[in-house]
PDB file of C-alpha atoms in Angstrom:
ATOM      1  CA  MET A   1      83.640  77.755  58.321  1.00  0.00           C
ATOM      2  CA  LYS A   2      87.079  76.518  58.235  1.00  0.00           C
ATOM      3  CA  ILE A   3      89.538  77.031  61.157  1.00  0.00           C
ATOM      4  CA  THR A   4      93.190  77.262  60.238  1.00  0.00           C
ATOM      5  CA  ASN A   5      96.122  75.841  62.224  1.00  0.00           C
ATOM      6  CA  SER A   6      97.445  79.270  62.896  1.00  0.00           C
ATOM      7  CA  LYS A   7      94.267  80.310  64.529  1.00  0.00           C
ATOM      8  CA  ILE A   8      94.196  77.274  66.754  1.00  0.00           C
ATOM      9  CA  ALA A   9      97.884  77.707  67.717  1.00  0.00           C
ATOM     10  CA  PHE A  10      97.269  81.425  68.532  1.00  0.00           C
ATOM     11  CA  PHE A  11      94.338  80.541  70.804  1.00  0.00           C
ATOM     12  CA  LEU A  12      96.312  77.736  72.559  1.00  0.00           C
ATOM     13  CA  ILE A  13      99.352  79.989  73.076  1.00  0.00           C
ATOM     14  CA  LEU A  14      97.039  82.845  74.456  1.00  0.00           C
ATOM     15  CA  THR A  15      95.275  80.425  76.691  1.00  0.00           C
ATOM     16  CA  LEU A  16      98.550  79.062  78.138  1.00  0.00           C
ATOM     17  CA  ILE A  17      99.793  82.558  78.804  1.00  0.00           C
ATOM     18  CA  SER A  18      96.695  83.533  80.646  1.00  0.00           C
ATOM     19  CA  ILE A  19      96.758  80.444  82.849  1.00  0.00           C
ATOM     20  CA  VAL A  20     100.430  81.063  83.809  1.00  0.00           C
ATOM     21  CA  LEU A  21      99.747  84.633  84.600  1.00  0.00           C
ATOM     22  CA  PHE A  22      96.611  84.186  86.619  1.00  0.00           C
ATOM     23  CA  ASN A  23      98.069  81.303  88.616  1.00  0.00           C
ATOM     24  CA  CYS A  24     101.127  83.241  89.641  1.00  0.00           C
ATOM     25  CA  ASN A  25      99.026  86.015  91.270  1.00  0.00           C
ATOM     26  CA  LYS A  26      97.090  83.360  93.336  1.00  0.00           C
ATOM     27  CA  ASP A  27     100.097  82.177  95.169  1.00  0.00           C
ATOM     28  CA  ARG A  28     100.897  85.595  96.658  1.00  0.00           C
ATOM     29  CA  GLU A  29      99.251  86.207 100.088  1.00  0.00           C
ATOM     30  CA  ARG A  30      98.162  89.907 100.287  1.00  0.00           C
ATOM     31  CA  VAL A  31      98.359  92.403 103.108  1.00  0.00           C
ATOM     32  CA  PRO A  32      94.764  93.031 104.039  1.00  0.00           C
ATOM     33  CA  TYR A  33      93.235  96.502 103.304  1.00  0.00           C
ATOM     34  CA  VAL A  34      92.380  98.559 106.365  1.00  0.00           C
ATOM     35  CA  TYR A  35      90.805 101.931 106.677  1.00  0.00           C
ATOM     36  CA  VAL A  36      93.413 104.551 107.962  1.00  0.00           C
ATOM     37  CA  ASP A  37      92.635 108.134 108.852  1.00  0.00           C
ATOM     38  CA  PHE A  38      94.195 109.986 111.758  1.00  0.00           C
ATOM     39  CA  TYR A  39      96.182 113.031 112.737  1.00  0.00           C
ATOM     40  CA  LEU A  40      99.412 113.290 114.737  1.00  0.00           C
ATOM     41  CA  ASN A  41     100.233 116.507 116.512  1.00  0.00           C
ATOM     42  CA  LEU A  42     104.051 116.716 116.331  1.00  0.00           C
ATOM     43  CA  ASN A  43     104.050 118.965 119.332  1.00  0.00           C
ATOM     44  CA  ASP A  44     102.808 116.113 121.469  1.00  0.00           C
ATOM     45  CA  PRO A  45     105.702 114.714 123.571  1.00  0.00           C
ATOM     46  CA  ASP A  46     104.916 111.157 122.240  1.00  0.00           C
ATOM     47  CA  PHE A  47     106.150 112.301 118.866  1.00  0.00           C
ATOM     48  CA  THR A  48     109.145 114.495 119.590  1.00  0.00           C
ATOM     49  CA  GLU A  49     111.302 111.978 117.756  1.00  0.00           C
ATOM     50  CA  LEU A  50     109.680 113.193 114.573  1.00  0.00           C
ATOM     51  CA  SER A  51     111.159 116.667 114.994  1.00  0.00           C
ATOM     52  CA  ALA A  52     114.362 115.421 113.413  1.00  0.00           C
ATOM     53  CA  VAL A  53     114.782 114.299 109.798  1.00  0.00           C
ATOM     54  CA  GLY A  54     115.608 110.561 109.667  1.00  0.00           C
ATOM     55  CA  ASN A  55     113.717 109.538 112.766  1.00  0.00           C
ATOM     56  CA  VAL A  56     110.740 107.212 113.026  1.00  0.00           C
ATOM     57  CA  VAL A  57     107.934 106.426 115.566  1.00  0.00           C
ATOM     58  CA  ALA A  58     105.561 103.561 115.671  1.00  0.00           C
ATOM     59  CA  VAL A  59     101.857 104.274 116.077  1.00  0.00           C
ATOM     60  CA  THR A  60      98.746 102.210 116.285  1.00  0.00           C
ATOM     61  CA  GLY A  61      96.690 101.654 113.197  1.00  0.00           C
ATOM     62  CA  GLY A  62      96.892  99.810 109.982  1.00  0.00           C
ATOM     63  CA  VAL A  63      97.194  95.968 109.938  1.00  0.00           C
ATOM     64  CA  LYS A  64      99.893  95.608 112.582  1.00  0.00           C
ATOM     65  CA  GLY A  65     100.825  99.101 113.371  1.00  0.00           C
ATOM     66  CA  ILE A  66     102.422 101.976 111.419  1.00  0.00           C
ATOM     67  CA  PHE A  67     105.891 103.374 111.158  1.00  0.00           C
ATOM     68  CA  VAL A  68     105.993 107.133 110.533  1.00  0.00           C
ATOM     69  CA  TYR A  69     109.362 108.247 109.177  1.00  0.00           C
ATOM     70  CA  ARG A  70     110.398 111.863 108.619  1.00  0.00           C
ATOM     71  CA  LYS A  71     112.098 112.034 105.169  1.00  0.00           C
ATOM     72  CA  SER A  72     112.715 115.782 105.071  1.00  0.00           C
ATOM     73  CA  LEU A  73     111.379 119.055 106.788  1.00  0.00           C
ATOM     74  CA  ASP A  74     108.119 118.818 105.026  1.00  0.00           C
ATOM     75  CA  GLU A  75     107.876 115.102 103.877  1.00  0.00           C
ATOM     76  CA  PHE A  76     106.912 112.001 105.872  1.00  0.00           C
ATOM     77  CA  ILE A  77     106.216 108.404 104.908  1.00  0.00           C
ATOM     78  CA  ALA A  78     103.766 106.110 106.692  1.00  0.00           C
ATOM     79  CA  LEU A  79     104.430 102.314 106.238  1.00  0.00           C
ATOM     80  CA  ASP A  80     102.518  99.392 107.745  1.00  0.00           C
ATOM     81  CA  ARG A  81     104.401  97.260 110.106  1.00  0.00           C
ATOM     82  CA  CYS A  82     102.967  94.154 108.464  1.00  0.00           C
ATOM     83  CA  CYS A  83     105.638  92.129 106.600  1.00  0.00           C
ATOM     84  CA  THR A  84     104.566  91.372 102.957  1.00  0.00           C
ATOM     85  CA  TYR A  85     106.076  87.909 102.904  1.00  0.00           C
ATOM     86  CA  GLU A  86     103.461  86.016 104.906  1.00  0.00           C
ATOM     87  CA  PRO A  87     101.269  88.682 106.374  1.00  0.00           C
ATOM     88  CA  SER A  88      98.731  86.349 108.120  1.00  0.00           C
ATOM     89  CA  LYS A  89     101.428  85.019 110.481  1.00  0.00           C
ATOM     90  CA  SER A  90     101.330  86.629 113.894  1.00  0.00           C
ATOM     91  CA  CYS A  91     105.056  86.976 114.047  1.00  0.00           C
ATOM     92  CA  GLU A  92     105.229  88.948 110.793  1.00  0.00           C
ATOM     93  CA  ILE A  93     105.459  92.329 112.446  1.00  0.00           C
ATOM     94  CA  LEU A  94     108.319  94.738 111.776  1.00  0.00           C
ATOM     95  CA  ASN A  95     110.654  96.418 114.274  1.00  0.00           C
ATOM     96  CA  VAL A  96     113.301  99.070 113.563  1.00  0.00           C
ATOM     97  CA  ASP A  97     116.911  97.755 113.509  1.00  0.00           C
ATOM     98  CA  SER A  98     119.652  99.377 115.572  1.00  0.00           C
ATOM     99  CA  THR A  99     120.870 101.602 112.657  1.00  0.00           C
ATOM    100  CA  GLY A 100     117.399 103.185 112.379  1.00  0.00           C
ATOM    101  CA  LEU A 101     117.541 102.687 108.528  1.00  0.00           C
ATOM    102  CA  PHE A 102     115.630  99.523 108.189  1.00  0.00           C
ATOM    103  CA  ALA A 103     112.456  97.780 109.337  1.00  0.00           C
ATOM    104  CA  VAL A 104     113.145  94.069 109.997  1.00  0.00           C
ATOM    105  CA  CYS A 105     110.688  91.206 110.303  1.00  0.00           C
ATOM    106  CA  ALA A 106     111.033  89.145 113.385  1.00  0.00           C
ATOM    107  CA  CYS A 107     109.731  86.070 111.696  1.00  0.00           C
ATOM    108  CA  CYS A 108     111.343  85.727 108.215  1.00  0.00           C
ATOM    109  CA  GLU A 109     114.142  88.335 108.723  1.00  0.00           C
ATOM    110  CA  SER A 110     113.181  90.418 105.663  1.00  0.00           C
ATOM    111  CA  GLU A 111     114.603  94.035 105.629  1.00  0.00           C
ATOM    112  CA  PHE A 112     112.763  97.005 104.305  1.00  0.00           C
ATOM    113  CA  PHE A 113     114.058 100.625 103.837  1.00  0.00           C
ATOM    114  CA  LEU A 114     112.270 102.931 106.226  1.00  0.00           C
ATOM    115  CA  TYR A 115     112.864 105.718 103.698  1.00  0.00           C
ATOM    116  CA  ASP A 116     110.555 104.145 101.081  1.00  0.00           C
ATOM    117  CA  GLY A 117     109.290 100.778 102.131  1.00  0.00           C
ATOM    118  CA  TYR A 118     111.101  98.803  99.487  1.00  0.00           C
ATOM    119  CA  VAL A 119     112.760  95.424 100.228  1.00  0.00           C
ATOM    120  CA  ASN A 120     116.593  95.499 101.112  1.00  0.00           C
ATOM    121  CA  LYS A 121     116.796  91.783 101.916  1.00  0.00           C
ATOM    122  CA  GLY A 122     114.190  88.908 101.316  1.00  0.00           C
ATOM    123  CA  PRO A 123     112.625  86.463 101.327  1.00  0.00           C
ATOM    124  CA  ALA A 124     109.867  89.249 101.024  1.00  0.00           C
ATOM    125  CA  GLU A 125     109.566  90.417  97.363  1.00  0.00           C
ATOM    126  CA  TYR A 126     107.046  93.305  97.775  1.00  0.00           C
ATOM    127  CA  PRO A 127     107.386  96.684  99.377  1.00  0.00           C
ATOM    128  CA  LEU A 128     105.607  97.580 102.573  1.00  0.00           C
ATOM    129  CA  THR A 129     102.047  98.959 102.390  1.00  0.00           C
ATOM    130  CA  GLN A 130     102.300 102.778 102.287  1.00  0.00           C
ATOM    131  CA  TYR A 131      99.645 105.282 103.517  1.00  0.00           C
ATOM    132  CA  ARG A 132      99.343 108.795 102.260  1.00  0.00           C
ATOM    133  CA  THR A 133     100.551 111.710 104.340  1.00  0.00           C
ATOM    134  CA  SER A 134      99.864 115.333 104.465  1.00  0.00           C
ATOM    135  CA  PHE A 135     101.888 117.664 106.664  1.00  0.00           C
ATOM    136  CA  ASN A 136     100.544 121.100 107.906  1.00  0.00           C
ATOM    137  CA  SER A 137     103.694 123.015 108.968  1.00  0.00           C
ATOM    138  CA  MET A 138     101.494 125.879 110.409  1.00  0.00           C
ATOM    139  CA  THR A 139      99.904 123.601 112.941  1.00  0.00           C
ATOM    140  CA  ASN A 140     102.720 121.063 113.011  1.00  0.00           C
ATOM    141  CA  THR A 141     100.254 118.376 112.270  1.00  0.00           C
ATOM    142  CA  LEU A 142     100.567 115.193 110.113  1.00  0.00           C
ATOM    143  CA  HIS A 143      97.538 113.596 108.575  1.00  0.00           C
ATOM    144  CA  VAL A 144      97.949 109.828 107.690  1.00  0.00           C
ATOM    145  CA  PHE A 145      95.177 108.295 105.578  1.00  0.00           C
ATOM    146  CA  ASN A 146      94.464 106.008 102.595  1.00  0.00           C
TER     147      ASN A 146
END
């Protein structure tokens, strides 16, 4: 069986591309997966901030806590407070800035939009971990889960 130069070149190029792609993914530290499943009763005084659109509260859960942000009358977003830049560092926890629009990392100073969790300013390159939400307007209860 005779192997042609074009087959060898194709194999080498394919191998090189695979090595580059797989090595890039190993450099990124990932936010660990944690099980999340809880309900918030928005009638509870601890969550009165969520009665207005654009407000946010921090609750326990997730990797380093969870921000719950009210996007509209019937829509919420739940974002982990763990920065995606170097999630294993203890200081990589987010706080809401003075404008109430961004979550800011105390360690690397990355900024994330509270509206959707995407990066506004790096060094972080990846959006925040988002959890699913389901709002029952009849009972004024928010289910946060993954």
